[in-house]
Amino acid sequence: MTDRKAQHIQAQPWVPYPRIIPRAQHSLSRKEVWPEALKVIRRLAKFGYTAYLVGGGVRDLLLGRRPKDFDVATDASPEEVRKLFNNSRIIGKRFRLVHVYFKGGRIVEVSTFRRAPEPHELEEMEDPRTVNNLYGSPHQDVMRRDFTINALFYNPQDFTVIDYVGGWEDLQSRVIRSIGDPRVRFAEDPVRMTRAVEFASRLGFSLHPEVEEAIREEGWRISQASQDRLREEVLGILLSGASGRAVRLMADLGMLGHLFPRASEVILPHLQDVVTLLVRADGALNREGLYAPAQFFSLLFLPRVKAAFPFGAKFTLGEVMEEIFLVTNTLREDLPTPAHLIHSIREILLGLWRVARGPGSRGARRFMERDYFKAVLEVFRVDTLAFREDRSFLEPWHRQVARGRKPPYKNRPRRR
Ligand code: ATP
Ligand code: MG
């Protein structure tokens, strides 16, 4: 173990840090940063504090992608930040940080540079939450972040990118690398493993071999993570626009089984079909942004239910429903899934068999008036196109929809 660690340190090329990447050498344009985030940084600087842009915003802009939001890191304490902005609030249990609210709804998250605790401090701590709220220097702050590509600072005052951990090179070579020993970092916080998979899939990056190995070894720890955070992660992955890639990667790394001990038993035997469906749905999501979580969840189970009850074969909806209950119950056992979500997943799945019966079947008109009807039809379309199936199930419905009124579509997706 120690030997391996020593090799790992030697294998890293020695670079004097921090490395400052001047404006001429990177593609990050200040014009693409939210003016609200720049305003926050300018005000902090005016009062003598250091403040940088950090995290996903810097990473995405350097990759030419549009960031979801912008985070600011500073040496001002949450209370000091709070005092500088009227429209702000201190939030967070795990991490105390400040949200600065702007007209139009934008929120800029400001966190204070933090550091990891020393071992003796860990022993002396009474409240374990203090672990996450020890303040430190910019260098210490990046060292406790998860991956090198997430640890770049951008200083809008002089347009430089500041890199303490080799994130700049890793962005160029498109690799997800942990800061420090990935086994240690994943043991500290197992959710970092699902984050690694999500970033790799979403950005089309590869996992550094050590990250991959560490996930294989430490993946079992996923079950120790907070269920609420895991549920958020799962939703994030399904709605990331790269869910097919992510599920395939998680299956390859043995993580799917740790994340979904029961549901993976019904997903893995049909993995190839599940991935094919998710990839299709990702395409539709990226083009139209029209996907609800329940639709993605339903795709995880569809191949299994269809294998037992092919569309067009003879059986009652009651029989199909029984199977749907059985497979969706596995999800409920694995993660605390809200009842309304399970309910929607079931409605979508059962709806597919109603669609397969055609618009002339009993109850079809009422079905068409349900608010989830369009969501069902879209999943059916994805399935039909993915496997080049008989379109004769689908076309009569589309004619019917074109003729009739359009039912409203609820349950809009949370992100992107
Ligand atoms: P996204 O585009 O999904 O928002 P992000 O990198 O901004 O990606 P966030 O969850 O918004 O991700 O977190 C912001 C930053 O906080 C990350 O870039 C990373 O530096 C740090 N971070 C987030 N979660 C962790 C974690 N579990 N462990 C260590 N650092 C983390
Ligand atoms: Mg972010």
Coordinates of C-alpha atoms and ligand atoms in Angstrom, one line a residue:
M1 CA 0.0 0.0 0.0
T2 CA 2.6 2.5 1.0
D3 CA 4.8 1.5 -1.9
R4 CA 1.9 2.1 -4.3
K5 CA 1.3 5.5 -2.8
A6 CA 5.0 6.4 -3.2
Q7 CA 5.0 5.4 -6.9
H8 CA 1.8 7.4 -7.4
I9 CA 3.5 10.6 -6.1
Q10 CA 6.6 10.0 -8.2
A11 CA 4.6 9.4 -11.3
Q12 CA 3.2 12.9 -11.2
P13 CA 5.3 15.4 -13.2
W14 CA 6.8 18.0 -10.9
V15 CA 5.3 21.4 -11.7
P16 CA 5.8 24.6 -9.7
Y17 CA 2.4 25.5 -8.3
P18 CA 0.4 27.6 -8.5
R19 CA 0.6 27.9 -12.2
I20 CA -0.8 31.1 -13.5
I21 CA -2.3 30.9 -16.9
P22 CA -2.4 34.4 -18.4
R23 CA -5.3 35.7 -20.5
A24 CA -3.5 35.1 -23.8
Q25 CA -3.2 31.4 -23.1
H26 CA -6.8 30.4 -22.3
S27 CA -10.2 30.8 -23.9
L28 CA -12.2 32.0 -20.9
S29 CA -13.8 35.2 -21.8
R30 CA -15.1 37.5 -19.0
K31 CA -18.0 38.4 -21.2
E32 CA -19.4 34.9 -20.7
V33 CA -19.4 35.1 -16.9
W34 CA -22.7 36.3 -15.4
P35 CA -22.4 40.0 -14.6
E36 CA -23.9 39.2 -11.2
A37 CA -20.9 37.0 -10.3
L38 CA -18.5 39.7 -11.5
K39 CA -20.3 42.2 -9.4
V40 CA -19.9 40.0 -6.3
I41 CA -16.2 39.6 -6.9
R42 CA -15.7 43.3 -7.6
R43 CA -17.4 44.3 -4.4
L44 CA -15.4 41.8 -2.3
A45 CA -12.2 43.0 -3.9
K46 CA -13.1 46.6 -3.2
F47 CA -13.3 45.8 0.5
G48 CA -9.9 44.2 0.4
Y49 CA -10.9 40.6 0.1
T50 CA -9.5 38.0 -2.4
A51 CA -12.3 36.5 -4.5
Y52 CA -12.2 34.2 -7.4
L53 CA -14.6 32.3 -9.6
V54 CA -14.3 28.6 -9.0
G55 CA -15.7 25.1 -9.8
G56 CA -18.0 24.1 -12.6
G57 CA -18.3 27.6 -14.0
V58 CA -14.6 27.9 -14.7
R59 CA -14.4 24.4 -16.0
D60 CA -17.3 24.7 -18.4
L61 CA -16.2 28.0 -19.8
L62 CA -12.7 26.7 -20.5
L63 CA -14.4 23.9 -22.4
G64 CA -16.6 26.2 -24.3
R65 CA -19.7 24.9 -22.5
R66 CA -22.5 26.9 -20.9
P67 CA -22.2 26.7 -17.1
K68 CA -25.3 26.1 -15.0
D69 CA -24.2 28.7 -12.5
F70 CA -21.2 30.5 -11.1
D71 CA -19.6 30.0 -7.7
V72 CA -17.3 32.5 -6.0
A73 CA -14.6 31.6 -3.4
T74 CA -13.2 34.2 -1.1
D75 CA -11.2 34.8 2.1
A76 CA -14.1 36.8 3.6
S77 CA -16.0 34.8 6.2
P78 CA -19.7 34.1 5.6
E79 CA -20.6 36.8 8.1
E80 CA -18.4 39.3 6.3
V81 CA -19.9 38.4 2.9
R82 CA -23.4 38.6 4.4
K83 CA -22.6 42.2 5.6
L84 CA -21.5 43.4 2.1
F85 CA -24.6 42.3 0.3
N86 CA -28.1 43.3 1.4
N87 CA -29.7 40.7 -0.7
S88 CA -27.9 37.7 0.7
R89 CA -28.4 34.9 3.2
I90 CA -26.2 32.4 5.0
I91 CA -27.2 28.9 4.2
G92 CA -26.1 25.3 4.5
K93 CA -25.6 22.7 7.2
R94 CA -22.7 20.7 5.7
F95 CA -21.1 23.8 4.3
R96 CA -21.9 27.3 5.5
L97 CA -22.0 29.6 2.5
V98 CA -23.7 32.7 1.4
H99 CA -26.3 33.0 -1.4
V100 CA -26.4 36.4 -3.0
Y101 CA -29.8 37.0 -4.7
F102 CA -30.2 39.1 -7.8
K103 CA -33.2 40.5 -9.7
G104 CA -34.3 38.1 -12.3
G105 CA -33.7 35.1 -10.0
R106 CA -30.0 34.5 -10.4
I107 CA -28.2 33.3 -7.3
V108 CA -24.4 33.6 -6.8
E109 CA -23.0 31.1 -4.3
V110 CA -20.1 32.5 -2.2
S111 CA -18.0 30.1 -0.2
T112 CA -15.1 30.9 2.1
F113 CA -11.8 29.3 1.4
R114 CA -11.7 26.1 3.5
R115 CA -9.1 23.6 4.5
A116 CA -9.1 20.0 5.6
P117 CA -8.7 19.4 9.3
E118 CA -5.5 18.1 10.8
P119 CA -5.8 14.6 12.4
H120 CA -5.5 16.0 15.9
E121 CA -8.2 18.5 15.2
L122 CA -10.5 15.8 14.0
E123 CA -10.1 14.1 17.4
E124 CA -10.8 17.3 19.3
M125 CA -13.9 18.3 17.4
E126 CA -17.1 18.0 19.2
D127 CA -19.5 18.8 16.3
P128 CA -18.5 16.7 13.2
R129 CA -19.9 19.4 11.0
T130 CA -17.0 21.6 11.9
V131 CA -14.9 19.4 9.6
N132 CA -16.4 21.3 6.6
N133 CA -16.1 24.7 8.1
L134 CA -12.5 25.4 8.9
Y135 CA -11.2 28.4 7.0
G136 CA -8.0 28.3 5.0
S137 CA -6.0 29.7 2.1
P138 CA -6.8 29.4 -1.6
H139 CA -4.3 26.6 -1.9
Q140 CA -5.8 24.7 1.0
D141 CA -9.2 25.3 -0.5
V142 CA -8.4 23.6 -3.8
M143 CA -6.8 20.7 -2.0
R144 CA -10.1 19.7 -0.4
R145 CA -12.1 19.8 -3.7
D146 CA -12.9 16.6 -5.6
F147 CA -11.3 16.6 -9.1
T148 CA -8.5 18.7 -10.6
I149 CA -10.7 20.1 -13.3
N150 CA -13.1 21.4 -10.7
A151 CA -10.3 23.2 -8.8
L152 CA -9.3 26.0 -11.1
F153 CA -9.7 29.6 -10.0
Y154 CA -10.5 32.4 -12.4
N155 CA -9.5 35.9 -11.3
P156 CA -11.6 38.4 -13.3
Q157 CA -9.5 41.3 -11.9
D158 CA -6.5 40.3 -14.1
F159 CA -8.1 37.6 -16.3
T160 CA -5.8 34.8 -15.1
V161 CA -6.6 31.2 -14.4
I162 CA -4.9 29.9 -11.3
D163 CA -4.1 26.2 -11.1
Y164 CA -2.6 24.5 -8.0
V165 CA -3.3 20.9 -8.9
G166 CA -2.7 20.3 -12.6
G167 CA -6.3 20.8 -13.6
W168 CA -5.3 22.8 -16.6
E169 CA -3.4 19.9 -18.1
D170 CA -6.2 17.5 -17.2
L171 CA -8.7 19.7 -19.0
Q172 CA -6.5 19.5 -22.1
S173 CA -6.1 15.7 -21.9
R174 CA -9.8 15.3 -20.9
V175 CA -9.3 13.3 -17.8
I176 CA -11.1 13.1 -14.4
R177 CA -8.3 12.9 -11.8
S178 CA -8.8 13.1 -8.0
I179 CA -6.9 15.6 -6.0
G180 CA -4.8 13.3 -3.8
D181 CA -5.3 9.6 -3.5
P182 CA -8.7 8.7 -4.9
R183 CA -9.1 5.8 -2.5
V184 CA -8.8 8.2 0.4
R185 CA -11.0 10.9 -1.2
F186 CA -13.7 8.4 -2.0
A187 CA -13.6 6.9 1.5
E188 CA -14.0 10.5 2.9
D189 CA -17.1 11.1 0.7
P190 CA -18.4 8.2 -1.5
V191 CA -20.6 10.6 -3.5
R192 CA -17.5 11.7 -5.2
M193 CA -17.6 8.4 -7.1
T194 CA -21.0 9.1 -8.7
R195 CA -19.7 12.6 -9.4
A196 CA -16.7 11.2 -11.2
V197 CA -19.0 9.1 -13.4
E198 CA -21.3 12.0 -14.1
F199 CA -18.5 14.4 -15.1
A200 CA -16.9 11.7 -17.3
S201 CA -20.2 11.0 -19.1
R202 CA -21.4 14.6 -19.3
L203 CA -18.1 16.0 -20.6
G204 CA -17.0 13.0 -22.6
F205 CA -13.8 12.7 -20.4
S206 CA -12.1 9.5 -19.4
L207 CA -11.5 8.5 -15.8
H208 CA -7.9 8.5 -14.7
P209 CA -6.8 4.8 -14.2
E210 CA -6.4 5.4 -10.5
V211 CA -9.8 6.8 -10.2
E212 CA -11.2 3.8 -12.1
E213 CA -9.4 1.4 -9.9
A214 CA -10.4 3.2 -6.7
I215 CA -14.1 3.1 -7.8
R216 CA -13.8 -0.6 -8.3
E217 CA -12.3 -1.0 -4.8
E218 CA -14.3 1.5 -2.9
G219 CA -17.6 1.4 -4.7
W220 CA -19.2 -0.6 -1.9
R221 CA -19.0 2.6 0.2
I222 CA -21.7 4.1 -1.9
S223 CA -24.2 2.5 0.4
Q224 CA -22.8 4.5 3.3
A225 CA -23.5 7.9 1.7
S226 CA -26.5 10.0 2.7
Q227 CA -29.6 8.7 0.9
D228 CA -30.8 12.2 0.1
R229 CA -27.5 13.1 -1.6
L230 CA -27.6 9.9 -3.5
R231 CA -31.1 10.5 -4.7
E232 CA -30.1 13.9 -5.9
E233 CA -27.1 12.4 -7.7
V234 CA -29.2 9.8 -9.4
L235 CA -31.6 12.4 -10.6
G236 CA -28.6 14.5 -11.8
I237 CA -27.2 11.6 -13.7
L238 CA -30.5 10.7 -15.4
L239 CA -31.1 14.3 -16.4
S240 CA -27.5 15.1 -17.4
G241 CA -28.0 14.5 -21.1
A242 CA -25.5 11.6 -20.9
S243 CA -27.5 9.1 -18.8
G244 CA -26.8 6.3 -21.3
R245 CA -23.1 6.7 -21.0
A246 CA -23.3 7.1 -17.3
V247 CA -25.3 3.9 -16.7
R248 CA -23.0 1.9 -19.0
L249 CA -20.0 3.2 -17.1
M250 CA -21.5 2.5 -13.7
A251 CA -22.3 -1.0 -14.8
D252 CA -18.8 -1.5 -16.1
L253 CA -17.3 -0.3 -12.8
G254 CA -19.6 -2.4 -10.7
M255 CA -21.1 0.7 -9.2
L256 CA -24.7 0.2 -10.4
G257 CA -25.0 -2.8 -8.2
H258 CA -23.8 -0.8 -5.2
L259 CA -26.1 2.1 -6.0
F260 CA -29.1 0.0 -6.8
P261 CA -28.6 -3.4 -5.0
R262 CA -32.1 -4.6 -5.9
A263 CA -33.0 -2.7 -9.0
S264 CA -29.7 -3.6 -10.7
E265 CA -30.9 -7.2 -10.7
V266 CA -33.6 -6.3 -13.1
I267 CA -31.6 -3.8 -15.0
L268 CA -28.3 -5.6 -15.6
P269 CA -29.7 -8.6 -17.6
H270 CA -31.1 -6.0 -20.1
L271 CA -28.3 -3.5 -19.9
Q272 CA -27.7 -3.2 -23.6
D273 CA -31.3 -2.3 -24.3
V274 CA -31.5 0.0 -21.3
V275 CA -28.5 1.9 -22.5
T276 CA -29.8 2.1 -26.1
L277 CA -33.0 3.6 -24.8
L278 CA -31.3 6.1 -22.5
V279 CA -29.0 7.3 -25.3
R280 CA -32.1 8.0 -27.4
A281 CA -33.7 9.8 -24.6
D282 CA -30.5 11.8 -23.9
G283 CA -30.7 13.0 -27.5
A284 CA -34.3 14.1 -27.2
L285 CA -33.5 15.8 -23.9
N286 CA -30.5 17.7 -25.3
R287 CA -32.6 18.8 -28.4
E288 CA -35.9 19.6 -26.8
G289 CA -35.3 19.6 -23.0
L290 CA -38.6 17.8 -22.6
Y291 CA -37.9 15.1 -20.1
A292 CA -39.2 14.4 -16.7
P293 CA -37.3 12.2 -14.2
A294 CA -40.1 9.6 -14.3
Q295 CA -39.6 9.1 -18.0
F296 CA -35.9 8.3 -17.5
F297 CA -36.7 5.9 -14.6
S298 CA -39.3 4.1 -16.6
L299 CA -36.6 3.4 -19.3
L300 CA -34.5 1.6 -16.7
F301 CA -37.3 -1.0 -16.3
L302 CA -38.9 -1.0 -19.7
P303 CA -36.7 -3.7 -21.3
R304 CA -37.4 -6.1 -18.5
V305 CA -41.1 -5.7 -18.5
K306 CA -41.2 -5.9 -22.3
A307 CA -39.2 -9.1 -22.3
A308 CA -42.0 -10.6 -20.1
F309 CA -44.9 -9.0 -21.9
P310 CA -44.1 -8.0 -25.5
F311 CA -46.2 -5.3 -27.0
G312 CA -49.1 -6.7 -29.0
A313 CA -49.0 -10.1 -27.3
K314 CA -52.1 -11.4 -25.5
F315 CA -52.4 -10.7 -21.7
T316 CA -54.4 -8.4 -19.4
L317 CA -53.2 -5.0 -18.2
G318 CA -53.6 -6.4 -14.7
E319 CA -50.8 -8.9 -15.4
V320 CA -48.5 -6.3 -16.8
M321 CA -49.3 -4.1 -13.8
E322 CA -48.3 -6.8 -11.4
E323 CA -44.9 -7.1 -13.1
I324 CA -44.5 -3.3 -13.1
F325 CA -45.2 -3.2 -9.4
L326 CA -42.6 -5.9 -8.8
V327 CA -39.8 -4.2 -10.7
T328 CA -40.5 -0.7 -9.5
N329 CA -40.6 -1.9 -5.9
T330 CA -36.9 -2.7 -6.2
L331 CA -36.2 1.0 -6.7
R332 CA -38.1 1.9 -3.6
E333 CA -36.2 -0.6 -1.6
D334 CA -32.8 0.8 -2.8
L335 CA -33.4 4.5 -2.4
P336 CA -36.1 6.5 -0.5
T337 CA -38.0 7.4 -3.6
P338 CA -40.9 9.9 -3.2
A339 CA -44.3 8.2 -3.6
H340 CA -45.3 10.5 -6.4
L341 CA -42.3 9.6 -8.4
I342 CA -42.8 5.9 -8.1
H343 CA -46.5 6.5 -9.0
S344 CA -45.5 8.4 -12.2
I345 CA -43.0 5.8 -13.2
R346 CA -45.7 3.2 -12.9
E347 CA -48.2 5.2 -14.8
I348 CA -45.8 5.8 -17.6
L349 CA -44.9 2.1 -17.8
L350 CA -48.5 0.9 -17.8
G351 CA -49.4 3.6 -20.2
L352 CA -47.0 2.1 -22.7
W353 CA -49.1 -1.0 -22.9
R354 CA -52.2 1.1 -23.3
V355 CA -50.5 2.8 -26.2
A356 CA -49.7 -0.6 -27.7
R357 CA -53.4 -1.4 -27.7
G358 CA -54.1 1.4 -30.0
P359 CA -56.4 4.5 -29.8
G360 CA -59.5 2.5 -30.6
S361 CA -59.2 0.3 -27.4
R362 CA -61.4 0.6 -24.4
G363 CA -60.6 3.6 -22.1
A364 CA -58.3 5.1 -24.8
R365 CA -60.1 8.4 -24.8
R366 CA -59.9 8.9 -21.1
F367 CA -56.2 7.8 -21.2
M368 CA -55.5 10.5 -23.7
E369 CA -56.9 13.2 -21.4
R370 CA -54.5 12.2 -18.6
D371 CA -51.7 14.8 -18.0
Y372 CA -49.1 12.1 -18.3
F373 CA -50.3 10.9 -21.7
K374 CA -47.8 12.9 -23.7
A375 CA -45.0 11.7 -21.5
V376 CA -46.0 8.1 -22.2
L377 CA -46.3 8.7 -25.9
E378 CA -42.8 10.2 -25.9
V379 CA -41.3 7.2 -24.1
F380 CA -43.1 4.9 -26.5
R381 CA -41.7 6.9 -29.4
V382 CA -38.2 6.6 -28.0
D383 CA -38.6 2.8 -27.6
T384 CA -40.0 2.5 -31.2
L385 CA -37.2 4.4 -32.7
A386 CA -34.5 2.8 -30.6
F387 CA -35.3 -0.7 -31.7
R388 CA -36.7 0.2 -35.2
E389 CA -39.9 -1.4 -34.2
D390 CA -43.2 -1.6 -35.9
R391 CA -44.4 2.0 -36.1
S392 CA -48.0 0.9 -36.6
F393 CA -48.6 1.2 -32.8
L394 CA -47.5 4.8 -32.8
E395 CA -48.9 6.3 -35.9
P396 CA -52.6 6.1 -35.1
W397 CA -52.0 7.9 -31.9
H398 CA -50.1 10.7 -33.6
R399 CA -53.0 11.1 -36.0
Q400 CA -55.4 11.1 -33.0
V401 CA -53.3 13.7 -31.2
A402 CA -53.1 15.9 -34.3
R403 CA -56.8 15.8 -34.5
G404 CA -57.7 16.3 -30.9
R405 CA -56.7 18.8 -28.3
K406 CA -53.3 18.6 -26.7
P407 CA -53.3 17.5 -23.1
P408 CA -51.2 19.6 -20.8
Y409 CA -47.8 18.3 -19.9
K410 CA -46.8 18.4 -16.3
N411 CA -43.7 17.3 -14.4
R412 CA -41.2 19.4 -16.2
P413 CA -37.6 18.4 -15.7
R414 CA -35.6 19.9 -12.9
R415 CA -32.5 20.8 -14.8
R416 CA -31.6 21.5 -18.4
Ligands
ATP1 P1 -22.1 21.2 -12.0 O1 -21.9 21.6 -13.4 O2 -22.7 19.9 -11.9 O3 -22.7 22.2 -11.1 P2 -19.8 21.6 -10.4 O4 -18.4 21.2 -10.5 O5 -20.0 23.1 -10.3 O6 -20.6 20.9 -11.5 P3 -21.1 21.6 -7.8 O7 -21.8 20.4 -7.2 O8 -21.9 22.8 -8.2 O9 -20.3 20.9 -9.1 O10 -19.9 22.0 -6.8 C1 -19.1 23.1 -7.0 C2 -17.6 22.8 -6.7 O11 -17.5 22.4 -5.3 C3 -17.0 21.6 -7.5 O12 -16.6 22.1 -8.7 C4 -15.9 21.1 -6.6 O13 -14.8 22.0 -6.7 C5 -16.5 21.3 -5.2 N1 -17.2 20.1 -4.7 C6 -18.5 19.8 -4.9 N2 -18.9 18.6 -4.4 C7 -17.7 18.2 -3.8 C8 -17.4 17.0 -3.0 N3 -18.3 16.1 -2.8 N4 -16.1 16.9 -2.6 C9 -15.2 17.8 -2.9 N5 -15.4 18.9 -3.6 C10 -16.7 19.1 -4.0
MG2 MG -22.0 24.1 -10.0

